[in-house]
Amino acid sequence: MTLPEPDPQSDPQSEPQPEPALQPVTHAADSSGAWWRSAVIYQVYPRSWADADGDGIGDLPGITARLDHLVELGVDALWLSPFYASPMHDAGYDVADYRAVDALFGTLADADALVARAHQLGLRVIIDLVPNHTSSDHPWFQEALAAPAGSPQRARYLFREGSGPEGSEPPNDWRSVFGGRAWSRVPDPRTGDPGQWYLHLFDVTQPDLDWTNPQVHAEFEAVLRFWLDRGVDGFRVDVAHGLVKEPGLPDWSAEQELLSSGEDDDDGDDDGDDGDHGRRRAPMWDQDGVHDIYRAWRRVLNTYNPPDAPDHDPALDRILCAEAWVDPLPRAARYVRPDEMHQAFNFEYLQAPWTAAGQRAVIAASYAACDAVGAPTTWVLSNHDVIRHATRLALDSARRTGRGPQGLGATDPVPDAALGLRRARAATAIMLALPGSAYLYQGEELGLPEHTSLPDELRQDPTWVRTDHGAYGRDGCRVPMPWAGDAPAYGFNAAGASWLPQPAAYGALAVDRQQGVPGSTYELYRTLLRIRRDRRLGTGELRFVAGYTKEVLAFEVRAPGRPGVLVLANLGTAPIPLPADARVLVGSAAPTADGAPDGSTLPVDGTVWLAAD
Ligand code: NOJ
């Protein structure tokens, strides 16, 4: 392939210098055959995907009935956010019974039917596990409330005496991720007087478990087995970096960032000291003790398909994926060392700057960190906790980080929908070319934007209340899916009910409006996924390519024995010419009138895959 000469006229505002310091190879091809090393995994948020019973809240039978959508899209697996019995104070991340399905979502038999149908269709199923905290409705917490200070019932949670006169102040100064204090006081069950305090890093209804207690370990290992025996293929582990707290629960005066490690100990050792930067690790996040928990869990999973057995089949591996908002990347990679979890979400990537240098840096650093421990890198742009990337990428960089449950509201500046969608499509076309495993969030295949004008009185995220309406929270990315542009509730159910109202813009973006439409976001995703699968890009080797201006991200991906792709993403301010002999496989930009991608130029905020056979 002939690379075009950089055109000094094409971008007067920038220096058209070729990028000097490119790593030639940053990631080696994977030939292990383990499905999870390259899988594309689609997150289903059960209350918002498909509603079979018409009550306005999605459910498991609704999901089962729509699984064909995932096959047609071309993904390998689905991850289900929690569907367990719960009072739903945090949309099910407050679990009252880890072995039961909430009646809102169906029954255990419905869960079994979903898994069975998914497997028939060749889809693997990952479920959510919430081990940092239970619901306050969980029988353990109810027993703890009824039991005296110092009792074994209280020892499953983090109950402490208060400080100050008569213990009227919390035991320490920790803040809840959702706003307000991380401690609440309960009455002494014998006298009714104010008694001990318990820790809740999230909502008051989500008491933190005490992971120094062996009963807690035994219970969660039993829960793992319960679901593994029912056939699930893995677990996404909620707040995986939060289970173990620093002994003594020392004060942490720093402002609480959502799920931030709050530290910068990149000196590579395990001593918890302050590294180069004079800061220490937050005492509630990323403590070294969490890793022993995951080693024990890995041993449990391994009993289902022993890795050293002669008949080990990598296609049958069950997996763990860490939700660990930990930085820097080498620190996050500690969760995926060979005897721990299989995957960890790559939140550094989700938060990367929308510049060629920023993207290249995070891609290279991700491979460096994961290659060092022999784990696959994962990629993610959206989930149920962050502003959808079709909106986030239109925000100015200060508001774009994605970290934290801030959300957007009607009083915020209205994001540029066209810009956001253009960038979102380009970002996805970068992501789906990258070797490793990628996570998609429901509705991103439609280019759904965030709902930014939800009426305040309908908001349900506990963040909204706990911050005294200072942060909108995450409802805007959780709005039910549009399946049919002309149907009630856009086909979410037959009744027309929807637990959060869908914005009018969702009608034109509904699945049935995009299917078979050349250039639609849905068809773009299908094409990207098909080529990714045909060329086995997920298992390929990545090589950055020199010769373009510094505003172009250029890399080639090739799997052994397969034709490769050259990916060019123009993150600059002017279109660039494509190589003269370029053969365009797919492009993120809107197609030309005849439906074909433009084969001669790459527009701003566009990504193109060229054949590199
Ligand atoms: C992370 C989950 O993704 C989020 O939705 C939830 O609110 C918190 N953990 C608490 O469980």
Coordinates of C-alpha atoms and ligand atoms in Angstrom, one line a residue:
M1 CA 0.0 0.0 0.0
T2 CA 1.2 3.5 -0.9
L3 CA 1.0 6.0 1.9
P4 CA 0.0 9.5 0.9
E5 CA 2.4 12.3 1.4
P6 CA 1.3 14.5 4.3
D7 CA -0.4 17.5 2.7
P8 CA 0.9 20.7 4.2
Q9 CA -2.1 22.6 2.9
S10 CA -4.7 20.4 4.4
D11 CA -4.6 21.7 7.9
P12 CA -3.3 25.2 8.3
Q13 CA -3.8 25.1 12.1
S14 CA -1.5 22.2 12.8
E15 CA 2.0 21.1 12.1
P16 CA 1.7 18.3 9.6
Q17 CA 4.7 16.5 11.0
P18 CA 4.8 12.7 10.9
E19 CA 4.5 11.3 14.4
P20 CA 8.1 10.5 15.4
A21 CA 8.0 8.0 18.2
L22 CA 5.8 5.0 17.2
Q23 CA 6.2 1.7 18.9
P24 CA 6.5 -0.8 16.1
V25 CA 4.6 -3.6 17.8
T26 CA 2.6 -3.3 21.0
H27 CA 0.6 -6.4 21.1
A28 CA 1.3 -10.0 20.2
A29 CA -1.3 -12.2 18.5
D30 CA -3.2 -14.6 20.6
S31 CA -3.6 -18.2 19.6
S32 CA -4.9 -19.7 22.8
G33 CA -8.4 -20.3 21.6
A34 CA -9.9 -18.9 24.8
W35 CA -13.1 -17.2 23.8
W36 CA -12.9 -14.5 26.4
R37 CA -9.6 -13.1 25.1
S38 CA -11.2 -11.7 22.0
A39 CA -15.0 -11.8 22.7
V40 CA -17.4 -8.9 22.0
I41 CA -19.7 -8.7 25.1
Y42 CA -22.9 -6.8 25.0
Q43 CA -24.3 -5.3 28.2
V44 CA -28.0 -5.7 28.8
Y45 CA -29.5 -3.5 31.4
P46 CA -32.5 -5.7 32.3
R47 CA -34.9 -3.0 33.3
S48 CA -34.4 -1.2 30.0
W49 CA -34.0 -3.7 27.3
A50 CA -37.3 -5.5 26.5
D51 CA -40.4 -5.7 28.6
A52 CA -42.5 -8.9 28.1
D53 CA -45.2 -8.3 30.7
G54 CA -45.9 -4.7 29.8
D55 CA -45.4 -3.2 33.3
G56 CA -42.9 -0.6 31.9
I57 CA -39.8 -2.4 33.4
G58 CA -37.8 -4.8 31.3
D59 CA -37.6 -8.4 32.3
L60 CA -35.9 -11.7 31.6
P61 CA -38.6 -13.2 29.3
G62 CA -38.3 -10.0 27.3
I63 CA -34.6 -10.4 27.0
T64 CA -34.9 -14.1 26.0
A65 CA -37.4 -13.2 23.3
R66 CA -35.0 -10.6 21.8
L67 CA -31.8 -12.6 21.9
D68 CA -31.9 -12.9 18.1
H69 CA -30.9 -9.2 18.0
L70 CA -27.6 -10.1 19.5
V71 CA -27.0 -12.8 17.0
E72 CA -27.9 -10.6 14.1
L73 CA -25.6 -7.9 15.5
G74 CA -22.7 -10.4 15.7
V75 CA -21.6 -10.3 19.3
D76 CA -20.3 -13.3 21.3
A77 CA -21.8 -12.9 24.7
L78 CA -24.1 -10.8 26.9
W79 CA -23.5 -9.4 30.3
L80 CA -26.7 -8.9 32.4
S81 CA -26.7 -6.2 35.1
P82 CA -28.3 -7.5 38.3
F83 CA -31.7 -9.2 38.2
Y84 CA -31.6 -10.4 41.8
A85 CA -34.2 -9.9 44.5
S86 CA -33.8 -6.3 45.6
P87 CA -35.7 -3.3 46.9
M88 CA -34.2 -1.5 43.9
H89 CA -32.8 1.5 45.8
D90 CA -29.8 1.3 43.4
A91 CA -31.5 -0.4 40.4
G92 CA -30.7 -3.8 41.7
Y93 CA -27.1 -3.2 42.8
D94 CA -28.6 -3.6 46.3
V95 CA -29.1 -7.3 46.5
A96 CA -31.4 -8.8 49.1
D97 CA -31.1 -12.4 47.9
Y98 CA -28.2 -13.5 45.6
R99 CA -30.0 -16.8 44.7
A100 CA -33.3 -15.4 43.7
V101 CA -34.6 -13.4 40.7
D102 CA -36.6 -10.3 41.6
A103 CA -40.3 -10.6 40.7
L104 CA -40.0 -7.5 38.6
F105 CA -37.7 -9.4 36.2
G106 CA -39.2 -12.9 36.5
T107 CA -38.3 -16.1 38.1
L108 CA -35.3 -18.5 38.5
A109 CA -36.9 -20.6 35.8
D110 CA -36.9 -17.5 33.5
A111 CA -33.2 -17.1 34.2
D112 CA -32.5 -20.7 33.3
A113 CA -34.5 -20.3 30.1
L114 CA -32.6 -17.2 29.2
V115 CA -29.2 -19.0 29.7
A116 CA -30.4 -22.1 27.8
R117 CA -31.7 -20.0 24.8
A118 CA -28.6 -17.9 24.7
H119 CA -26.4 -21.1 24.6
Q120 CA -28.6 -22.5 21.8
L121 CA -27.9 -19.4 19.9
G122 CA -24.1 -19.6 20.6
L123 CA -24.1 -16.7 23.0
R124 CA -22.4 -16.9 26.4
V125 CA -23.9 -15.3 29.4
I126 CA -22.1 -13.3 32.1
I127 CA -24.0 -12.1 35.2
D128 CA -23.3 -9.4 37.7
L129 CA -22.0 -10.2 41.1
V130 CA -22.3 -7.5 43.9
P131 CA -19.9 -8.5 46.7
N132 CA -18.9 -5.2 48.2
H133 CA -22.3 -4.6 49.9
T134 CA -25.7 -6.2 50.3
S135 CA -29.0 -4.5 50.4
S136 CA -30.1 -3.4 53.9
D137 CA -33.1 -5.8 53.3
H138 CA -30.7 -8.8 53.1
P139 CA -31.4 -11.2 56.0
W140 CA -27.8 -10.8 57.2
F141 CA -28.3 -7.1 57.7
Q142 CA -31.6 -7.4 59.3
E143 CA -30.1 -9.9 61.7
A144 CA -27.3 -7.5 62.4
L145 CA -29.7 -4.7 63.2
A146 CA -31.5 -6.9 65.7
A147 CA -28.2 -8.1 67.3
P148 CA -26.1 -6.2 69.9
A149 CA -22.7 -4.5 69.2
G150 CA -19.9 -7.0 69.1
S151 CA -22.2 -9.9 68.0
P152 CA -21.3 -12.3 65.2
Q153 CA -24.3 -11.0 63.2
R154 CA -22.8 -7.5 63.2
A155 CA -19.4 -8.9 62.3
R156 CA -20.5 -9.6 58.7
Y157 CA -20.6 -5.8 58.1
L158 CA -18.5 -2.8 59.2
F159 CA -20.2 -1.7 62.3
R160 CA -18.2 0.7 64.5
E161 CA -18.7 2.9 67.5
G162 CA -19.0 6.6 66.7
S163 CA -16.5 9.3 67.6
G164 CA -17.0 12.4 69.6
P165 CA -19.3 12.9 72.6
E166 CA -21.5 9.8 73.1
G167 CA -20.4 8.5 69.8
S168 CA -22.5 11.0 68.0
E169 CA -20.0 11.6 65.2
P170 CA -19.2 9.0 62.5
P171 CA -16.2 6.7 63.1
N172 CA -14.2 8.4 60.3
D173 CA -14.7 11.1 57.6
W174 CA -15.3 8.9 54.6
R175 CA -17.8 10.1 52.1
S176 CA -20.3 8.0 50.1
V177 CA -19.7 7.8 46.3
F178 CA -23.3 8.9 45.9
G179 CA -22.8 11.9 48.1
G180 CA -23.1 12.6 51.8
R181 CA -21.5 10.6 54.7
A182 CA -20.5 7.0 54.2
W183 CA -21.8 6.1 57.7
S184 CA -25.2 5.8 59.2
R185 CA -26.2 5.3 62.8
V186 CA -28.6 2.6 64.0
P187 CA -30.5 2.3 67.3
D188 CA -29.2 0.0 69.9
P189 CA -31.7 -3.0 69.7
R190 CA -31.9 -3.4 73.5
T191 CA -32.5 0.2 74.5
G192 CA -33.6 2.0 71.3
D193 CA -31.0 4.7 72.0
P194 CA -28.6 5.8 69.2
G195 CA -26.1 3.0 68.8
Q196 CA -23.3 2.0 66.4
W197 CA -22.6 3.2 62.9
Y198 CA -22.3 1.1 59.8
L199 CA -20.3 1.8 56.7
H200 CA -21.9 2.3 53.3
L201 CA -19.7 3.5 50.5
F202 CA -22.7 3.8 48.3
D203 CA -26.4 4.4 49.4
V204 CA -27.5 4.1 53.0
T205 CA -29.4 0.9 51.8
Q206 CA -26.1 -0.7 50.7
P207 CA -24.1 -1.7 53.8
D208 CA -20.5 -2.7 53.1
L209 CA -19.7 -6.3 54.0
D210 CA -16.6 -7.1 56.2
W211 CA -14.3 -9.2 54.0
T212 CA -12.1 -10.0 56.9
N213 CA -14.9 -12.4 58.0
P214 CA -14.6 -16.0 56.7
Q215 CA -18.4 -16.3 56.6
V216 CA -18.5 -13.7 53.9
H217 CA -15.9 -15.5 51.8
A218 CA -17.8 -18.8 52.2
E219 CA -21.1 -17.3 51.2
F220 CA -19.8 -15.7 48.0
E221 CA -18.0 -18.8 46.9
A222 CA -21.3 -20.7 47.4
V223 CA -23.1 -18.0 45.4
L224 CA -20.6 -18.4 42.6
R225 CA -21.2 -22.1 42.5
F226 CA -25.0 -21.6 42.6
W227 CA -24.9 -19.7 39.3
L228 CA -22.0 -21.7 37.8
D229 CA -24.1 -24.9 38.4
R230 CA -27.0 -23.2 36.5
G231 CA -24.7 -22.8 33.5
V232 CA -23.6 -19.1 33.5
D233 CA -20.3 -18.4 31.7
G234 CA -18.9 -15.8 34.1
F235 CA -19.3 -12.9 36.4
R236 CA -18.8 -9.2 36.1
V237 CA -17.7 -8.2 39.6
D238 CA -19.1 -5.0 41.0
V239 CA -16.7 -2.6 42.8
A240 CA -14.0 -5.2 42.6
H241 CA -11.5 -2.8 44.1
G242 CA -13.5 -2.0 47.1
L243 CA -14.0 -5.1 49.1
V244 CA -11.1 -4.8 51.5
K245 CA -10.5 -1.7 53.5
E246 CA -7.3 -0.5 55.1
P247 CA -7.1 -1.8 58.7
G248 CA -8.2 0.8 61.2
L249 CA -10.3 2.6 58.6
P250 CA -8.1 5.7 58.8
D251 CA -9.6 9.1 57.8
W252 CA -9.5 10.1 54.1
S253 CA -10.0 13.7 53.8
A254 CA -9.7 13.8 50.0
E255 CA -12.8 14.5 48.1
Q256 CA -14.4 11.2 47.2
E257 CA -14.3 10.6 43.5
L258 CA -16.6 7.9 42.1
L259 CA -14.7 4.7 42.4
S260 CA -11.3 6.3 42.2
S261 CA -8.3 4.7 43.7
G262 CA -7.3 8.3 44.7
E263 CA -3.7 7.2 44.6
D264 CA -0.7 7.4 42.4
D265 CA 1.5 4.6 43.7
D266 CA 3.1 3.7 40.4
D267 CA 6.4 2.6 41.9
G268 CA 5.5 -1.0 41.3
D269 CA 5.7 -2.4 44.8
D270 CA 2.8 -3.6 47.0
D271 CA 3.6 -1.5 50.1
G272 CA 0.8 1.0 49.7
D273 CA 3.2 3.9 50.1
D274 CA 3.0 7.1 48.2
G275 CA 5.1 6.4 45.1
D276 CA 6.6 9.4 43.5
H277 CA 3.8 11.8 44.1
G278 CA 3.5 12.1 47.9
R279 CA -0.1 10.7 47.9
R280 CA -1.2 7.5 49.5
R281 CA -3.8 5.1 48.3
A282 CA -7.4 5.7 49.4
P283 CA -8.1 3.4 52.3
M284 CA -11.3 2.1 50.8
W285 CA -10.0 1.3 47.3
D286 CA -7.6 -1.1 45.7
Q287 CA -6.2 -2.6 48.9
D288 CA -3.8 -5.5 48.3
G289 CA -6.0 -7.9 50.2
V290 CA -8.6 -7.9 47.4
H291 CA -6.3 -10.1 45.3
D292 CA -6.5 -13.1 47.6
I293 CA -10.3 -13.1 47.2
Y294 CA -10.0 -13.3 43.4
R295 CA -7.4 -16.0 43.6
A296 CA -9.8 -18.0 45.6
W297 CA -12.6 -17.3 43.2
R298 CA -10.4 -18.3 40.3
R299 CA -9.8 -21.7 41.9
V300 CA -13.6 -22.1 42.2
L301 CA -14.1 -21.3 38.5
N302 CA -11.2 -23.6 37.5
T303 CA -12.9 -26.6 39.1
Y304 CA -15.5 -26.3 36.3
N305 CA -12.9 -26.7 33.5
P306 CA -9.5 -27.4 35.1
P307 CA -6.9 -25.6 33.1
D308 CA -4.3 -28.3 33.6
A309 CA -6.5 -31.2 32.8
P310 CA -5.7 -33.0 29.5
D311 CA -9.3 -32.5 28.4
H312 CA -9.3 -28.7 29.2
D313 CA -11.4 -27.0 26.6
P314 CA -10.8 -23.2 26.4
A315 CA -14.3 -22.8 24.9
L316 CA -15.8 -23.9 28.2
D317 CA -13.8 -21.4 30.4
R318 CA -15.9 -19.5 32.9
I319 CA -14.7 -16.0 33.6
L320 CA -14.4 -13.1 36.0
C321 CA -14.3 -9.5 34.9
A322 CA -13.4 -6.8 37.4
E323 CA -15.2 -3.5 37.6
A324 CA -12.2 -1.8 39.2
W325 CA -11.8 2.0 38.7
V326 CA -8.1 1.8 39.4
D327 CA -5.3 3.7 37.9
P328 CA -2.6 3.8 36.5
L329 CA -3.1 0.9 34.1
P330 CA -0.3 -1.4 35.6
R331 CA -2.2 -1.2 38.9
A332 CA -5.5 -2.3 37.2
A333 CA -3.6 -5.1 35.5
R334 CA -2.9 -6.6 38.9
Y335 CA -6.5 -7.8 38.9
V336 CA -5.8 -9.9 35.8
R337 CA -2.6 -11.7 36.8
P338 CA -2.7 -15.4 35.7
D339 CA -4.2 -16.7 38.9
E340 CA -6.8 -13.9 39.4
M341 CA -9.5 -12.6 37.1
H342 CA -9.7 -13.1 33.4
Q343 CA -10.6 -9.5 32.4
A344 CA -10.8 -6.0 33.9
F345 CA -12.7 -3.1 32.4
N346 CA -10.4 -0.6 30.8
F347 CA -11.7 2.7 32.2
E348 CA -8.6 4.6 31.2
Y349 CA -9.6 3.9 27.6
L350 CA -13.2 5.1 28.2
Q351 CA -11.8 8.3 29.6
A352 CA -9.0 8.8 27.0
P353 CA -8.8 12.2 25.2
W354 CA -10.3 12.4 21.8
T355 CA -6.9 13.1 20.1
A356 CA -4.7 10.8 18.1
A357 CA -1.9 11.1 20.6
G358 CA -4.3 10.4 23.5
Q359 CA -5.8 7.4 21.9
R360 CA -2.5 6.0 20.8
A361 CA -1.0 6.5 24.3
V362 CA -3.9 4.7 26.0
I363 CA -3.9 1.8 23.5
A364 CA -0.1 1.4 23.9
A365 CA -0.2 1.6 27.7
S366 CA -3.1 -0.8 27.8
Y367 CA -1.3 -3.5 25.9
A368 CA 1.9 -2.9 27.8
A369 CA 0.1 -3.3 31.1
C370 CA -1.9 -6.4 30.1
D371 CA 0.8 -8.0 28.1
A372 CA 3.0 -7.8 31.2
V373 CA 0.7 -10.1 33.0
G374 CA -0.4 -12.3 30.0
A375 CA -4.0 -11.0 30.1
P376 CA -6.2 -9.7 27.2
T377 CA -6.9 -6.1 27.1
T378 CA -10.5 -5.0 27.2
W379 CA -12.1 -2.0 25.6
V380 CA -15.2 -0.1 26.6
L381 CA -16.8 3.2 25.6
S382 CA -20.2 3.2 27.4
N383 CA -22.0 1.5 30.3
H384 CA -24.9 2.1 32.7
D385 CA -22.8 4.4 34.9
V386 CA -21.4 7.0 32.4
I387 CA -22.8 9.4 29.9
R388 CA -23.4 7.6 26.6
H389 CA -20.4 8.1 24.3
A390 CA -22.6 9.4 21.5
T391 CA -23.2 12.4 23.9
R392 CA -20.0 12.3 26.0
L393 CA -17.7 12.8 23.0
A394 CA -19.5 16.1 22.1
L395 CA -18.8 17.5 25.6
D396 CA -15.8 19.7 26.2
S397 CA -12.9 17.8 27.6
A398 CA -13.4 18.9 31.2
R399 CA -16.9 17.3 31.3
R400 CA -16.0 14.3 29.2
T401 CA -14.1 12.2 31.7
G402 CA -16.9 9.7 32.3
R403 CA -15.8 9.3 35.9
G404 CA -18.6 9.8 38.3
P405 CA -22.4 9.7 38.4
Q406 CA -22.9 13.3 37.4
G407 CA -25.1 12.9 34.3
L408 CA -26.6 15.8 32.4
G409 CA -29.8 17.8 32.9
A410 CA -32.0 20.3 31.1
T411 CA -30.1 23.3 32.5
D412 CA -26.7 22.1 31.0
P413 CA -25.7 23.3 27.6
V414 CA -27.2 21.0 25.0
P415 CA -24.6 18.8 23.5
D416 CA -24.1 18.8 19.7
A417 CA -25.9 15.5 18.7
A418 CA -24.4 15.3 15.2
L419 CA -20.9 15.9 16.5
G420 CA -21.4 13.3 19.3
L421 CA -22.7 10.7 16.9
R422 CA -20.0 11.3 14.4
R423 CA -17.3 10.9 17.0
A424 CA -19.1 7.9 18.6
R425 CA -19.1 6.0 15.4
A426 CA -15.5 6.8 14.8
A427 CA -14.6 5.8 18.3
T428 CA -16.4 2.5 18.0
A429 CA -14.7 1.8 14.6
I430 CA -11.3 2.3 16.4
M431 CA -12.4 0.1 19.3
L432 CA -13.7 -2.9 17.3
A433 CA -10.5 -3.2 15.4
L434 CA -8.4 -3.5 18.5
P435 CA -7.2 -7.0 19.5
G436 CA -8.6 -8.0 22.9
S437 CA -12.2 -8.1 24.2
A438 CA -14.7 -5.3 23.7
Y439 CA -17.7 -4.4 25.7
L440 CA -20.8 -2.7 24.1
Y441 CA -23.6 -1.1 26.1
Q442 CA -27.2 -1.7 24.9
G443 CA -28.4 0.9 22.5
E444 CA -25.0 2.1 21.4
E445 CA -25.4 0.1 18.3
L446 CA -28.3 2.5 17.5
G447 CA -26.2 5.6 18.3
L448 CA -28.5 6.4 21.1
P449 CA -27.6 9.7 22.8
E450 CA -28.0 10.4 26.6
H451 CA -31.4 11.5 27.6
T452 CA -30.4 15.0 28.8
S453 CA -33.8 16.5 29.6
L454 CA -35.5 14.0 31.9
P455 CA -38.0 15.6 34.3
D456 CA -36.3 15.9 37.7
E457 CA -39.2 14.3 39.5
L458 CA -38.7 11.1 37.5
R459 CA -35.1 10.7 38.4
Q460 CA -34.3 7.4 40.2
D461 CA -30.5 7.4 40.7
P462 CA -29.8 7.7 44.5
T463 CA -27.1 10.2 43.5
W464 CA -29.7 12.8 42.7
V465 CA -31.1 12.7 46.3
R466 CA -27.9 12.1 48.1
T467 CA -26.3 15.2 46.5
D468 CA -29.3 17.3 47.3
H469 CA -29.9 17.5 43.5
G470 CA -26.3 18.6 42.9
A471 CA -25.6 15.7 40.5
Y472 CA -28.2 14.4 38.0
G473 CA -26.9 10.9 38.2
R474 CA -27.1 8.1 35.7
D475 CA -30.7 7.8 34.6
G476 CA -30.0 9.5 31.3
C477 CA -28.1 6.5 30.0
R478 CA -30.6 3.9 31.3
V479 CA -33.7 4.9 29.3
P480 CA -35.5 1.9 27.7
M481 CA -34.4 0.7 24.2
P482 CA -36.4 1.8 21.1
W483 CA -37.2 -1.3 19.0
A484 CA -39.9 0.0 16.7
G485 CA -40.2 3.7 15.6
D486 CA -43.9 3.7 15.3
A487 CA -44.9 1.5 18.2
P488 CA -46.0 2.5 21.8
A489 CA -42.9 3.0 24.0
Y490 CA -41.0 2.4 20.7
G491 CA -41.6 -1.3 21.0
F492 CA -40.1 -1.6 24.5
N493 CA -43.4 -3.4 25.3
A494 CA -46.8 -3.7 23.8
A495 CA -48.5 -1.6 26.6
G496 CA -46.6 1.7 25.9
A497 CA -45.3 2.0 29.5
S498 CA -41.7 2.9 30.2
W499 CA -40.2 3.4 33.7
L500 CA -38.3 6.4 32.3
P501 CA -39.7 8.3 29.4
Q502 CA -37.9 7.9 26.1
P503 CA -36.9 11.1 24.3
A504 CA -38.6 11.8 20.9
A505 CA -35.2 11.4 19.2
Y506 CA -35.3 7.7 20.0
G507 CA -38.1 7.0 17.5
A508 CA -35.9 7.6 14.4
L509 CA -33.1 5.6 16.0
A510 CA -35.2 2.5 16.7
V511 CA -33.9 -0.8 15.6
D512 CA -36.5 -1.2 12.8
R513 CA -35.7 2.2 11.4
Q514 CA -32.0 1.2 11.0
Q515 CA -32.1 -2.4 9.9
G516 CA -31.1 -2.7 6.3
V517 CA -30.4 1.0 6.0
P518 CA -26.9 1.5 4.5
G519 CA -24.8 3.8 6.7
S520 CA -27.1 3.5 9.7
T521 CA -25.3 3.1 13.0
Y522 CA -26.8 -0.3 13.4
E523 CA -25.5 -1.5 10.1
L524 CA -22.1 0.1 10.8
Y525 CA -21.8 -2.0 14.0
R526 CA -22.9 -5.2 12.1
T527 CA -20.3 -4.6 9.4
L528 CA -17.5 -3.8 11.9
L529 CA -18.4 -6.9 13.9
R530 CA -18.5 -9.1 10.8
I531 CA -15.2 -8.0 9.5
R532 CA -13.7 -8.3 13.0
R533 CA -14.9 -11.8 13.2
D534 CA -13.9 -12.8 9.6
R535 CA -10.4 -11.4 10.0
R536 CA -10.2 -12.5 13.7
L537 CA -9.0 -9.0 14.6
G538 CA -9.7 -9.8 18.3
T539 CA -6.9 -12.2 18.3
G540 CA -4.6 -10.2 16.1
E541 CA -1.4 -8.4 16.4
L542 CA -1.4 -4.6 16.4
R543 CA 1.3 -2.4 14.9
F544 CA 1.1 1.4 14.9
V545 CA 1.8 2.8 11.4
A546 CA 4.0 5.9 10.8
G547 CA 3.7 8.3 7.9
Y548 CA 0.6 10.2 8.8
T549 CA 0.2 13.5 10.5
K550 CA 0.1 13.6 14.2
E551 CA -3.7 14.1 14.1
V552 CA -4.2 10.7 12.5
L553 CA -4.3 7.5 14.5
A554 CA -3.0 4.8 12.2
F555 CA -2.5 1.1 13.1
E556 CA -2.6 -2.2 11.4
V557 CA -4.1 -5.3 12.9
R558 CA -3.5 -8.8 11.5
A559 CA -4.2 -12.3 12.9
P560 CA -2.1 -15.2 11.8
G561 CA -3.1 -16.5 8.4
R562 CA -5.8 -13.9 7.9
P563 CA -5.9 -10.7 5.9
G564 CA -5.4 -7.6 8.0
V565 CA -6.9 -4.2 8.2
L566 CA -5.2 -0.7 8.3
V567 CA -7.2 1.6 10.5
L568 CA -7.0 5.3 10.0
A569 CA -8.8 7.7 12.3
N570 CA -8.8 11.4 11.6
L571 CA -9.0 13.2 14.9
G572 CA -7.7 16.5 13.4
T573 CA -9.5 19.5 12.0
A574 CA -9.3 18.9 8.3
P575 CA -10.1 16.0 5.9
I576 CA -7.1 13.9 4.8
P577 CA -6.6 12.1 1.6
L578 CA -6.7 8.3 1.7
P579 CA -3.9 6.3 0.0
A580 CA -4.4 6.2 -3.7
D581 CA -4.9 2.5 -3.8
A582 CA -7.0 2.3 -0.7
R583 CA -9.6 -0.4 -0.6
V584 CA -12.2 0.7 1.9
L585 CA -13.8 -2.1 3.9
V586 CA -15.9 0.1 6.1
G587 CA -15.9 3.7 7.2
S588 CA -17.6 5.4 10.2
A589 CA -18.6 8.5 8.3
A590 CA -21.9 8.9 6.7
P591 CA -21.8 7.2 3.3
T592 CA -22.1 9.0 0.0
A593 CA -25.4 9.2 -1.8
D594 CA -25.0 5.7 -3.4
G595 CA -24.5 4.2 0.1
A596 CA -20.8 3.5 -0.4
P597 CA -18.1 4.9 1.8
D598 CA -16.1 7.7 0.3
G599 CA -12.9 6.1 -1.0
S600 CA -10.8 9.1 -1.5
T601 CA -10.8 11.2 1.7
L602 CA -11.2 10.6 5.4
P603 CA -13.3 13.3 7.0
V604 CA -12.7 14.9 10.4
D605 CA -13.8 12.6 13.2
G606 CA -13.9 9.7 10.8
T607 CA -12.4 6.2 11.0
V608 CA -11.9 3.9 8.1
W609 CA -10.8 0.3 7.8
L610 CA -8.7 -0.4 4.7
A611 CA -7.9 -3.8 3.4
A612 CA -4.3 -4.7 4.3
D613 CA -4.3 -8.1 2.6
Ligands
NOJ1 C1 -21.0 0.0 40.2 C2 -22.2 -0.2 39.4 O1 -21.9 -0.3 38.1 C3 -23.1 0.9 39.8 O2 -24.2 1.0 38.9 C4 -23.6 0.8 41.2 O3 -24.3 1.9 41.6 C5 -22.3 0.7 42.1 N1 -21.3 -0.1 41.6 C6 -22.7 0.2 43.5 O4 -23.0 -1.1 43.4

